[in-house]
Coordinates of C-alpha atoms and ligand atoms in Angstrom, one line a residue:
X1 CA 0.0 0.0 0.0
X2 CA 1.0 3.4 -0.7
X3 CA 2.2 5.8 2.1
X4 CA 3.9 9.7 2.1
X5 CA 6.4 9.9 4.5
X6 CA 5.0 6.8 6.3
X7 CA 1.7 8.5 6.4
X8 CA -1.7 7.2 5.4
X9 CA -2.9 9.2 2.6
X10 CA -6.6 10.3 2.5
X11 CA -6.8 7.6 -0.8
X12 CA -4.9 5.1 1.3
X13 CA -7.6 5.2 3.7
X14 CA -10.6 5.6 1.5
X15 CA -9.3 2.5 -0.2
X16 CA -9.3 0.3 3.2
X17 CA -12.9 -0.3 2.6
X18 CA -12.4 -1.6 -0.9
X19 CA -9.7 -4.3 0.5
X20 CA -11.6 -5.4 2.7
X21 CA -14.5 -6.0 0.6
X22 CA -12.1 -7.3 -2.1
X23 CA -10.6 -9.7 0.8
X24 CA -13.9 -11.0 1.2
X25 CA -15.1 -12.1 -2.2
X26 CA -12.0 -13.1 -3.2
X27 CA -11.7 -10.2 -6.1
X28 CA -10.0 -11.5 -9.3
X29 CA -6.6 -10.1 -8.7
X30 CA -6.3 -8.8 -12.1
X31 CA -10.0 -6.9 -11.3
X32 CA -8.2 -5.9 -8.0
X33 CA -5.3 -4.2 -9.8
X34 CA -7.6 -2.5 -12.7
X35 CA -9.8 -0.8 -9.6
X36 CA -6.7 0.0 -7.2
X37 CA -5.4 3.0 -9.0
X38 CA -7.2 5.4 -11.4
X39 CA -7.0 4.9 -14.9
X40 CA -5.9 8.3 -15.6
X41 CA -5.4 11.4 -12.9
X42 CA -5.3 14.8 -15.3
X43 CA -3.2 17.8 -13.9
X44 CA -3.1 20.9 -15.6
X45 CA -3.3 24.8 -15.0
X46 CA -5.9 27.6 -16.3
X47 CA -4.9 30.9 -16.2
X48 CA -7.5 33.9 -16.4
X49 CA -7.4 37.8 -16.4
X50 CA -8.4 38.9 -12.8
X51 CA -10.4 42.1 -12.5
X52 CA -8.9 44.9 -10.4
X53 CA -9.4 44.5 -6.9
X54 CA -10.7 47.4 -3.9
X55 CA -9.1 45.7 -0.9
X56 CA -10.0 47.2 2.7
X57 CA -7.6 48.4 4.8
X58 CA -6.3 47.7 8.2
X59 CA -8.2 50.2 11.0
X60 CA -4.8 51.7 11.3
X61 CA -3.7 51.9 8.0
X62 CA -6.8 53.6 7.2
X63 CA -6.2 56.6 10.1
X64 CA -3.5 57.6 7.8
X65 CA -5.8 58.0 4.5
X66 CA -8.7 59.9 6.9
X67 CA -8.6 63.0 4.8
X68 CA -9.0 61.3 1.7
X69 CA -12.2 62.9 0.2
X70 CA -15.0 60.4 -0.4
X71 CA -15.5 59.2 -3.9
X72 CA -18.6 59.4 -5.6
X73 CA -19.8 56.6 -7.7
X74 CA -22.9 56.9 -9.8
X75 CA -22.7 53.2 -10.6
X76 CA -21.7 51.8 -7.5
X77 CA -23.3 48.6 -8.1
X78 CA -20.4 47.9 -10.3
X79 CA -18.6 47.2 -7.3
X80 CA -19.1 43.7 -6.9
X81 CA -18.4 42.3 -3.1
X82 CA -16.3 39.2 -2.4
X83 CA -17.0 37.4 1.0
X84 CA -13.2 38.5 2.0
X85 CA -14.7 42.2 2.2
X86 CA -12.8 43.0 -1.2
X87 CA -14.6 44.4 -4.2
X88 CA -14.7 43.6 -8.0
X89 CA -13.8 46.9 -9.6
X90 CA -15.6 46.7 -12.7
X91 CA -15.0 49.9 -15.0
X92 CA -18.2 51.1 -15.8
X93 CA -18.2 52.1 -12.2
X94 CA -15.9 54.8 -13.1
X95 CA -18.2 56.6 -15.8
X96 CA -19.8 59.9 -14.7
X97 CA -18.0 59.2 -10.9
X98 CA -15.8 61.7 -9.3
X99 CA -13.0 60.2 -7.6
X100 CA -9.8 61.1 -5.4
X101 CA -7.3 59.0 -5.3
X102 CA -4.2 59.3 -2.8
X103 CA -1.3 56.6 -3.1
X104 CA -4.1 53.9 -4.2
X105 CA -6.1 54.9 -1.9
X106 CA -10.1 55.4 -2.0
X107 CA -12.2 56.2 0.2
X108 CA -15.8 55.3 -0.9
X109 CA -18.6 56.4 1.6
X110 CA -20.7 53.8 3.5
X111 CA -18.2 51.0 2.0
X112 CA -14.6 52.1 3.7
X113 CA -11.2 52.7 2.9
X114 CA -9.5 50.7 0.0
X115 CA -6.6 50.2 -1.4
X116 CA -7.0 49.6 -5.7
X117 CA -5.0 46.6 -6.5
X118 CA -4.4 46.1 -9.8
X119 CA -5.6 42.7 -11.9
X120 CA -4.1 40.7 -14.5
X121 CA -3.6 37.1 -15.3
X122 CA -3.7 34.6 -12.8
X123 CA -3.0 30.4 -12.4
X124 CA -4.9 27.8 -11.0
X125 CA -4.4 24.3 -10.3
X126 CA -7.2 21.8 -12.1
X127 CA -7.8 18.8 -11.9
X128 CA -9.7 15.7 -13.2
X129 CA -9.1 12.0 -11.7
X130 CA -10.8 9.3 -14.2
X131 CA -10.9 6.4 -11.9
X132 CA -12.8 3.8 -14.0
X133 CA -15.1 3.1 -17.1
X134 CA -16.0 -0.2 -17.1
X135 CA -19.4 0.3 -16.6
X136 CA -20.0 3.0 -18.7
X137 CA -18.5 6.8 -18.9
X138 CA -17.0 8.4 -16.1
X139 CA -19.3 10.4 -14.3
X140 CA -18.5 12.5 -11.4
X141 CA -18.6 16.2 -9.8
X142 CA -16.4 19.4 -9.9
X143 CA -15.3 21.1 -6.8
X144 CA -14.4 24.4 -6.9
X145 CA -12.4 24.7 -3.2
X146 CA -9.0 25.9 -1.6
X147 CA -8.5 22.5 -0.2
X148 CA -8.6 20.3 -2.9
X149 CA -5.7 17.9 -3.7
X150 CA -4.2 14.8 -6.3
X151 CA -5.1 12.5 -3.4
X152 CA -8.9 13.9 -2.3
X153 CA -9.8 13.6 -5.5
X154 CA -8.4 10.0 -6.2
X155 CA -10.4 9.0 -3.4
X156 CA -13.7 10.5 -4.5
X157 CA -13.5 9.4 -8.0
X158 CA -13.4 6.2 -6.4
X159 CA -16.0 6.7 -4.5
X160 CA -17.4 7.4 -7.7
X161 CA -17.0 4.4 -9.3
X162 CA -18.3 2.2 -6.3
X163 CA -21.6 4.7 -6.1
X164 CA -22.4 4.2 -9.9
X165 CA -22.1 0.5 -9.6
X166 CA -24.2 0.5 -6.3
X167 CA -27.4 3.1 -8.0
X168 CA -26.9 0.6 -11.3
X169 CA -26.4 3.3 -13.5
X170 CA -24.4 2.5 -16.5
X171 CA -21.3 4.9 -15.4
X172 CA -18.1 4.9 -14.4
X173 CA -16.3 7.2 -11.6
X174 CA -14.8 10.3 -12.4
X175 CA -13.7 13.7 -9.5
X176 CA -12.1 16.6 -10.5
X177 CA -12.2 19.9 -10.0
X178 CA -10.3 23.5 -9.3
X179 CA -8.0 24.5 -6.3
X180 CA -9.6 28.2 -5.7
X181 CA -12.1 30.0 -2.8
X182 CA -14.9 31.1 -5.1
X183 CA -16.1 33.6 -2.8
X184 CA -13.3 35.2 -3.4
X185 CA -13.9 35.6 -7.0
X186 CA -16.6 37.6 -9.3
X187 CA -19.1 35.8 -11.2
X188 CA -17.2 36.8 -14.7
X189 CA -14.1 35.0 -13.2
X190 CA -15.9 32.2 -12.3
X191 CA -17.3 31.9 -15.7
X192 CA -14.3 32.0 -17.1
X193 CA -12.3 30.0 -15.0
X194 CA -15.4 27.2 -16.2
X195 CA -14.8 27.6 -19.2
X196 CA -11.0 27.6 -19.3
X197 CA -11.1 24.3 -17.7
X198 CA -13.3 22.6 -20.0
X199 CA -10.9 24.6 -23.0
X200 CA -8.2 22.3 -21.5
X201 CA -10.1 19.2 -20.9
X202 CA -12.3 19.4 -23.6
X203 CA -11.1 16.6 -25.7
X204 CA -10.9 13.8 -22.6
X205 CA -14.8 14.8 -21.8
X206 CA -18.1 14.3 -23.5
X207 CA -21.5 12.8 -23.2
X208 CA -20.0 9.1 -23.4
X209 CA -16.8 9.6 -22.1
X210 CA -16.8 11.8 -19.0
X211 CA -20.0 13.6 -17.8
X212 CA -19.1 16.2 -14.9
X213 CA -22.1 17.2 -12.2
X214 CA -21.7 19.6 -9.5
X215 CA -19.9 19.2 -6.1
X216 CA -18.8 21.6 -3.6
X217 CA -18.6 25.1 -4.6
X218 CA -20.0 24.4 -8.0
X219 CA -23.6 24.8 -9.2
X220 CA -26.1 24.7 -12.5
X221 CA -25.0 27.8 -13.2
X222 CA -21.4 26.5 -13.7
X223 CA -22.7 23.6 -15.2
X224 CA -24.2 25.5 -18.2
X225 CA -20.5 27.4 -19.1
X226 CA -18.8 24.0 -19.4
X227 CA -22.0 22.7 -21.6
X228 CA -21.2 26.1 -23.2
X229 CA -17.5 25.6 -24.0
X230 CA -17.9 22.2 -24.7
X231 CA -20.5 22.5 -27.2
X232 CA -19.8 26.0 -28.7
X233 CA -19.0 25.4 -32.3
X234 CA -20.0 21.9 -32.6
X235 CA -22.4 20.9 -35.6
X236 CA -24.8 19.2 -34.0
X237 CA -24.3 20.5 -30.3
X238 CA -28.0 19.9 -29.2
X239 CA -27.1 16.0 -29.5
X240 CA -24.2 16.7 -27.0
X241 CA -25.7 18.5 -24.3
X242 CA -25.7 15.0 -22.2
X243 CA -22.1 16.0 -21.9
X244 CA -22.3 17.9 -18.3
X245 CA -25.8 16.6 -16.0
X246 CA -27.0 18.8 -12.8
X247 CA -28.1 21.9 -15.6
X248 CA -31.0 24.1 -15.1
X249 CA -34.3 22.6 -16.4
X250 CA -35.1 25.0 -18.7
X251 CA -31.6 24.3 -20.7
X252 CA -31.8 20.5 -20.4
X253 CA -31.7 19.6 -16.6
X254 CA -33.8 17.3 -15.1
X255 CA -37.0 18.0 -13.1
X256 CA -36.0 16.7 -9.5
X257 CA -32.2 17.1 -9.9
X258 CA -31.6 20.4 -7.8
X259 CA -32.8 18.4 -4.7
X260 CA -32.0 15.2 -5.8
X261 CA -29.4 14.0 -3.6
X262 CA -31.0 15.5 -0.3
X263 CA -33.9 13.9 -2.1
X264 CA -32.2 10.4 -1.9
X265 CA -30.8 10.9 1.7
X266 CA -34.2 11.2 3.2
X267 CA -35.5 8.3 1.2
X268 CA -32.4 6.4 2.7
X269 CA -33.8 7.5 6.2
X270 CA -37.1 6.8 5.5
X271 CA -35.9 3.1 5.4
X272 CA -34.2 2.9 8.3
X273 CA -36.8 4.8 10.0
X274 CA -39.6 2.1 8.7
X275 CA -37.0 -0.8 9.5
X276 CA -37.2 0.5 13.0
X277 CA -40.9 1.5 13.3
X278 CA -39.6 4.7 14.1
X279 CA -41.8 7.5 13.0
X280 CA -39.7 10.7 11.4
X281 CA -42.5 13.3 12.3
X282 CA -41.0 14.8 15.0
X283 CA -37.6 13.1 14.9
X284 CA -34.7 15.9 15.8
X285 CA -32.2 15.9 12.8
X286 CA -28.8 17.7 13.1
X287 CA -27.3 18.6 9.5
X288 CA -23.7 19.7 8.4
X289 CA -23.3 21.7 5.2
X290 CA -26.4 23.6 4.2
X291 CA -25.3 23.8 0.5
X292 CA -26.7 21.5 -2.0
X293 CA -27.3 18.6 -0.1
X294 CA -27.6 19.8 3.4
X295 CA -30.7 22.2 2.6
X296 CA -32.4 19.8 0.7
X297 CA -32.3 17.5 2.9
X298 CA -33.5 19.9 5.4
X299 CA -36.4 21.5 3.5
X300 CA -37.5 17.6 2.8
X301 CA -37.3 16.3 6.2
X302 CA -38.9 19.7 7.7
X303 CA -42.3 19.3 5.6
X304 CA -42.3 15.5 6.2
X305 CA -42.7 17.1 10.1
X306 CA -39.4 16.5 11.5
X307 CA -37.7 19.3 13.6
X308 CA -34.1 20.5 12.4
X309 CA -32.9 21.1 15.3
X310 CA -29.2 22.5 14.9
X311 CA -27.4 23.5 11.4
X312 CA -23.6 24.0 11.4
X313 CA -21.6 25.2 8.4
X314 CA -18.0 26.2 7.5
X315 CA -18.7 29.9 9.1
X316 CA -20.9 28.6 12.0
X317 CA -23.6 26.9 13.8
X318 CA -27.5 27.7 14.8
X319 CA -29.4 26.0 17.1
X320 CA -33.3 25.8 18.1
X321 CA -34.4 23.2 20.4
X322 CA -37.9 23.2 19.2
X323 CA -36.8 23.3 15.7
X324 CA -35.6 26.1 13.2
X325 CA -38.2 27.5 10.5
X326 CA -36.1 25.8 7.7
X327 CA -37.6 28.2 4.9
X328 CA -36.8 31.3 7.2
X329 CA -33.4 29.6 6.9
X330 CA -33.0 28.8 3.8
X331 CA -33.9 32.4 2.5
X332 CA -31.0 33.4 5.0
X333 CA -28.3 31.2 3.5
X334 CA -29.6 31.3 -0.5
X335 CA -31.6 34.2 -1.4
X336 CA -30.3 37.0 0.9
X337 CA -27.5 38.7 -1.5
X338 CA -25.4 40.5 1.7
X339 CA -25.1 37.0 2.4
X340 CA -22.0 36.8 0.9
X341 CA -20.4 32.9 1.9
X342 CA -23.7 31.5 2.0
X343 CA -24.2 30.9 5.7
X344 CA -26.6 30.4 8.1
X345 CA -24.2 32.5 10.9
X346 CA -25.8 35.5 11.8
X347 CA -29.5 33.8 11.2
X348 CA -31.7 35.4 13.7
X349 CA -34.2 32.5 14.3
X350 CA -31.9 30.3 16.5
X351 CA -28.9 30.2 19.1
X352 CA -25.3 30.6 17.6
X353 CA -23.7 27.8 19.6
X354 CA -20.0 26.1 18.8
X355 CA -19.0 23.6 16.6
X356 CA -17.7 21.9 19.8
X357 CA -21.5 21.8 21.2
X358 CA -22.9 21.5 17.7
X359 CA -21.7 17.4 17.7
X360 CA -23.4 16.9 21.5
X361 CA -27.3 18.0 20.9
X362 CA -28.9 15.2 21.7
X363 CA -31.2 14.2 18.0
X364 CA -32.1 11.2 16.6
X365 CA -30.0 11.4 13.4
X366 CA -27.5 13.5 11.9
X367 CA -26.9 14.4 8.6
X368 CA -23.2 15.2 7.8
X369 CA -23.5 17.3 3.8
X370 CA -20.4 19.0 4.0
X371 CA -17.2 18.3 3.5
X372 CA -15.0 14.5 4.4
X373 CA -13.5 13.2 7.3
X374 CA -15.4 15.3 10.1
X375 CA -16.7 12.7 11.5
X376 CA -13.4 11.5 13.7
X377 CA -13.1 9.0 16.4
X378 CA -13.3 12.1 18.8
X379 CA -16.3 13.5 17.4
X380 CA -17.8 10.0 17.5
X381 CA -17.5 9.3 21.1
X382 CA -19.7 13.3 21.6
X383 CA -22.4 12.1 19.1
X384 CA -26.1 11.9 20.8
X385 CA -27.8 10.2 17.8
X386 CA -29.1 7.3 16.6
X387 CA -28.1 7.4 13.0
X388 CA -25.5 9.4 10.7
X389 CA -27.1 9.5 7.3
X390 CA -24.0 10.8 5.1
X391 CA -24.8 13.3 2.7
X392 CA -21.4 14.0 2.3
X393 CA -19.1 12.3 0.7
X394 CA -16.7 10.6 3.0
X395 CA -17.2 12.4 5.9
X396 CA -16.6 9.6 8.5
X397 CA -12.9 8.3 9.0
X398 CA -11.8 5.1 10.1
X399 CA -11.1 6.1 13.9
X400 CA -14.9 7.9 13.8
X401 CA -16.2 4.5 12.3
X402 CA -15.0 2.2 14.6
X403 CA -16.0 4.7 17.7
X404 CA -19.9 4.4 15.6
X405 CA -19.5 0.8 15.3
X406 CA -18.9 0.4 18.9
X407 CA -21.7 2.7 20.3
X408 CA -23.9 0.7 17.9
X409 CA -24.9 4.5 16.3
X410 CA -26.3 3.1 12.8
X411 CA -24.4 4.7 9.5
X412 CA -26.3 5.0 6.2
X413 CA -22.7 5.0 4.2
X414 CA -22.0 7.9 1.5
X415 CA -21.9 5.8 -1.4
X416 CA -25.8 4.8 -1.0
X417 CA -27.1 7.6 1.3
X418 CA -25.9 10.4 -1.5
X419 CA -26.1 8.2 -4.4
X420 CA -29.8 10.5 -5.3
X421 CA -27.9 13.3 -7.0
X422 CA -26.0 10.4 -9.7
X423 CA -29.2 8.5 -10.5
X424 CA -31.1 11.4 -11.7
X425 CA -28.2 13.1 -13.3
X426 CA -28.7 9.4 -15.2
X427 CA -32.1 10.3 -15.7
X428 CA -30.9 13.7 -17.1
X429 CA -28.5 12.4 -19.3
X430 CA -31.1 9.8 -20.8
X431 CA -33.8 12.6 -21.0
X432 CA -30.7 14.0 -23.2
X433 CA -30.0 11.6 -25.2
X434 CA -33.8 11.2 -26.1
X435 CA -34.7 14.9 -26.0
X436 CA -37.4 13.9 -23.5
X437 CA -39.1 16.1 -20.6
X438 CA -39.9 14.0 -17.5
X439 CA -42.3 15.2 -14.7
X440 CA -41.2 15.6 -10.9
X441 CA -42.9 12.5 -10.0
X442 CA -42.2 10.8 -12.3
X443 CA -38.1 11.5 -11.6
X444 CA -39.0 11.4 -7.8
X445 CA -40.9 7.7 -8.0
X446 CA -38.0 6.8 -10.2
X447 CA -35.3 7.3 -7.2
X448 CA -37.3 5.8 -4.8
X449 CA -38.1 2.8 -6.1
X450 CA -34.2 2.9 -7.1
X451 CA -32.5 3.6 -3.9
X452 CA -34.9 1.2 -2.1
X453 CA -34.3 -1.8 -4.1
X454 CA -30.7 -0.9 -3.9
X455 CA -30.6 -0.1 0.1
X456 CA -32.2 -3.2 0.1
X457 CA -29.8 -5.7 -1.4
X458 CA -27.1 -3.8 0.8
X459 CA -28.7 -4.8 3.7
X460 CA -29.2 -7.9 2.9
X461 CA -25.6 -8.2 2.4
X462 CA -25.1 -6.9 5.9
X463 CA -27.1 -9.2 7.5
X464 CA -26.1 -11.9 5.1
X465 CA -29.8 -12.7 4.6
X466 CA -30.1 -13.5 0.7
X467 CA -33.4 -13.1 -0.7
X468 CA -35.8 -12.4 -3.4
X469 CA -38.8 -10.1 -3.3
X470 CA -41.1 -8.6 -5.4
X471 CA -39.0 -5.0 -5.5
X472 CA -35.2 -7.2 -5.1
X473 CA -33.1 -9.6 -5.3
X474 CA -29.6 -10.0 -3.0
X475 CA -29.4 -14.1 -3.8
X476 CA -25.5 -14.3 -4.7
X477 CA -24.4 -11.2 -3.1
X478 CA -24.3 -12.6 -0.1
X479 CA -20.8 -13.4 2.0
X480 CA -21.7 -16.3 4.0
X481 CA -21.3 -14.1 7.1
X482 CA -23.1 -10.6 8.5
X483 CA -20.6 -7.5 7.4
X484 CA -20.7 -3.5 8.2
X485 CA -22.8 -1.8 5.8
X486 CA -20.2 0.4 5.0
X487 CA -18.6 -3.4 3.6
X488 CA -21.9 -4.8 2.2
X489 CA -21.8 -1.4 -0.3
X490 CA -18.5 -2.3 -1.4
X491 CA -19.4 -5.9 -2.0
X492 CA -22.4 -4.9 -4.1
X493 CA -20.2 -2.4 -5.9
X494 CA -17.3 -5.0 -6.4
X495 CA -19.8 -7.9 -7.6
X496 CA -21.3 -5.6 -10.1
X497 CA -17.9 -4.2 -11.4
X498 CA -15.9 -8.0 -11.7
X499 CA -19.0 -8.8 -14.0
X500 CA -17.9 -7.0 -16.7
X501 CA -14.5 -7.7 -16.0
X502 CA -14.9 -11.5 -16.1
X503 CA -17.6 -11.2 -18.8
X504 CA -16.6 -8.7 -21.5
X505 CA -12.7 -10.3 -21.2
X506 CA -9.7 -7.7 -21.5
X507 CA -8.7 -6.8 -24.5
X508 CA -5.3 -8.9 -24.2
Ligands
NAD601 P1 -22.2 23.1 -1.4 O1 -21.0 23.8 -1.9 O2 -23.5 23.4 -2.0 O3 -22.3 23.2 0.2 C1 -21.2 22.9 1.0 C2 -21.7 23.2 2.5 O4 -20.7 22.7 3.4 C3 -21.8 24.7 2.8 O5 -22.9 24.9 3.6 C4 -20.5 25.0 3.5 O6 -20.6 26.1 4.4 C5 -20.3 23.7 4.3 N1 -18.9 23.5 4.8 C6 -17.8 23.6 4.1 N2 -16.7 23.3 4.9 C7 -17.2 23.1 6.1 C8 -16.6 22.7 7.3 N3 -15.3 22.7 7.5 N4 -17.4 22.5 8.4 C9 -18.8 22.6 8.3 N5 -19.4 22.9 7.1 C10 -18.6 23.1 6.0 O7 -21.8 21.5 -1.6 P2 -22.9 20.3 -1.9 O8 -23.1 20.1 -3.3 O9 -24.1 20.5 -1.0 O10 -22.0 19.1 -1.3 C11 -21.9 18.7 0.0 C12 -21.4 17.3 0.2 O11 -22.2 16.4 -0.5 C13 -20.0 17.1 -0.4 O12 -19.3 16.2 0.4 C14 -20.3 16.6 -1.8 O13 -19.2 15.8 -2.3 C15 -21.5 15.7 -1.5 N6 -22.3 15.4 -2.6 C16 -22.9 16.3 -3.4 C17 -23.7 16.0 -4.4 C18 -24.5 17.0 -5.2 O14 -25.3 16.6 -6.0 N7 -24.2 18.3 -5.0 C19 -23.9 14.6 -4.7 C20 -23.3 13.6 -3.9 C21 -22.5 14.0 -2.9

């Protein structure tokens, strides 16, 4: 096994999982080789002009610029604000203004004192980790985030590839993504940044041969540049528009998809809950991340009746015993623009408590939907709950697991419990490729009866009861012997995988 510097790498331990799971059905070695490393891990660089930049100044610093004379701007707007308290200085916010200038220094009233810094061409890191295709293209997000690495994203194109198997959609697993804080950046560098990357990647993606979605920091919105790029120029570019999923509806998105993968979380609880004749109206829910996934999931849970009881997020944490108004919320985080990183701090209907406390409310299940390996051994032993549901991908490590294991606080693994958002970005890509329109409902009863027959064969596996019913079948799956869940997922995703392996041959 690989290590740096004797260390485990986060790939390393993302991998343990899959060893095991190989171990156990004896995993044709030559399978086991093809799945153990990516087939191909794409590095590159994209380079884009950077606007010019009104960056505040220290409280001291300023003192020395006090007699500055404000600025006038008639089209202040033009200043675009970054969550690091900078602004986009866009030009047409210098026509008709009247402006003093001292060193660099502006003064602009109501806004502060700023120093201009100037713009100009900047590099970023990109990346793109094919992982495996033997099932079909490689299909995975793109993260846009400052800490992103080779060896993250090896682990969650993996991920990838095991998910894919697991939903039985015909893909492979693909991550990739950009090293940057978007916050930081204007929307115009974001767009362009998008479509630089797919410039560079363009001819190792397409509609059967890499389909990117969106991950952390990424959106529909993104997802329509690269479409853009990748299609721009092409003769018959409507028939190609399969080649990024997770787009707005109206340019080829799927009814469903925005929510899809909170979607398929709370289907995944609603199992467990029925499994357990537990009811969910009025079951207390923590959730991490209240991007994507997270406030999905929330808004879902909340009108099936359960309370949301805390919500914590990379800039803080909000807690209502009785349950926050998750719509009140969600206009906080997503519609309010002076909400500038997207964040349920400062959200007046609930408590700001500490991360620290956040992991200790006492709930029935917790839904991590931000980013990996929070949940540590540490933060296991704190838990109050009776279930992690993981939105997330990866966010449980090996210590955190074991601690889980041993307290007997059930885990609805990543690679089922988030696998909502890939099976409809199947549906999209079919809807695609058939220039079809499907309903809501129709997507919605879709996923269901999906994940269900899938989360059933997976326990199954776990409690090595095979069995056929009218909605599945786990006879041959089975190991002989009861396994972690987190195990049975990888034997369902390795038994489907060796299939085509042993069955299509290799090519020599
Ligand atoms: P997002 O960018 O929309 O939201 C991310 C959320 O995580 C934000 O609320 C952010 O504040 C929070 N966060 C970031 N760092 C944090 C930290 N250190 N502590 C607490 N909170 C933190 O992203 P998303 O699309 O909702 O993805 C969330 C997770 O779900 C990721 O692990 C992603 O890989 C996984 N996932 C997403 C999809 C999808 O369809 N978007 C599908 C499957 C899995």
């Amino acid at each position: 096994m690989t290590t740096r510097n004797g260390k485990r790498t986060i790939y390393d331990e993302a991998m343990q999982t899959f060893h095991r799971a190989a171990d156990l059905i004896g995993l044709d070695p030559r399978v086991r080789l093809e799945l153990e490393e990516p087939d191909f891990e794409h590095i590159f660089y994209v380079t884009i002009e950077i606007h010019d930049r009104l960056v505040p100044l220290g409280a001291e610093e300023a003192q020395a610029f006090r007699d500055v004379h404000p600025s006038s701007m008639k089209a202040a707007d033009a200043l675009e604000p970054l969550a690091n308290g900078s602004f986009v200085l866009h030009r047409r916010a210098l026509l008709e203004s009247d402006l003093e200038l001292r060193r660099g220094v502006i003064h602009i009233p109501q806004r502060g004192v700023f120093r201009v810094e100037k713009g100009g061409p900047r590099r970023f890191k990109a990346y793109r980790i094919q992982h495996n295709q033997v099932r079909g293209p490689y299909k995975g997000g793109i993260r846009f985030h400052k800490d992103v690495s080779l060896d993250l994203f090896k682990a969650l194109a993996a991920d990838m590839t095991w998910k894919t198997a697991i939903a039985e959609v015909p893909f492979g697993g693909a991550k990739g993504g950009i090293k940057i804080d978007p916050f930081n950046y204007s929307r115009e560098e974001i767009e362009h940044l998008s479509l630089r990357y797919v410039y560079k990647f363009k001819r190792f993606m397409g509609p059967f041969l890499d389909i990117p979605a969106p991950d952390v920091g990424t959106n529909p919105e993104i997802m329509a540049y690269m479409m853009r790029q990748f299609t721009d120029g092409e003769r018959e570019h409507h028939k190609l528009r399969g080649v990024v999923t997770g787009k707005d509806v109206r340019i080829g998105g799927s009814e469903g998809r925005l929510h899809a993968t909170g979607q398929g979380v709370v289907c995944c609880i609603e199992e467990w809950a029925r499994e357990r004749e537990r009811p969910l109206e009025g079951a207390r829910i923590l959730v991490q991340g209240f991007g994507n996934v997270g406030a999905s999931a929330a808004e879902i849970l909340h009108a099936m009746g359960a309370r949301i009881v805390a919500v914590n997020d990379a800039h803080g944490t909000v807690h209502r015993d009785e349950g926050l108004d998750v719509p009140a919320l969600v206009h906080h985080v997503h519609q309010d623009p002076t909400n500038l990183r997207r964040t349920v701090a400062g959200f007046p209907g609930g408590a700001a408590i500490s991360k620290d406390d956040f992991w200790r409310v006492d709930a029935d299940i917790l839904v991590p939907a931000a980013l990996g390996e929070e949940i540590t051994g540490d933060v296991a032993e704190r838990l109050r709950v009776r279930l992690v549901a993981e939105g997330a991908n990866g966010p449980t490590t090996r210590d955190g697991d074991r601690v889980l294991q041993t307290r007997r606080i059930d885990v609805i693994p990543d690679v089922i419990c988030n696998a909502g958002g890939v099976t409809v970005s199947y549906y999209e890509w079919l809807q695609n490729q058939r220039l079809e329109r499907w309903t809501e409902a129709d997507v919605n009863a879709r996923l269901a009866a999906a994940l269900r027959k899938n989360y059933a064969i997976v326990r199954d596996i776990a409690r090595d009861r095979p069995q056929r019913t009218a909605h599945h079948d786990s006879r041959g799956l089975c190991v002989g012997r009861p396994v972690d869940v987190r195990t049975a997922a990888l034997v369902l995703a390795l038994r489907r995988i060796e299939a085509h392996y042993l069955l299509e041959g290799f090519s020599q």
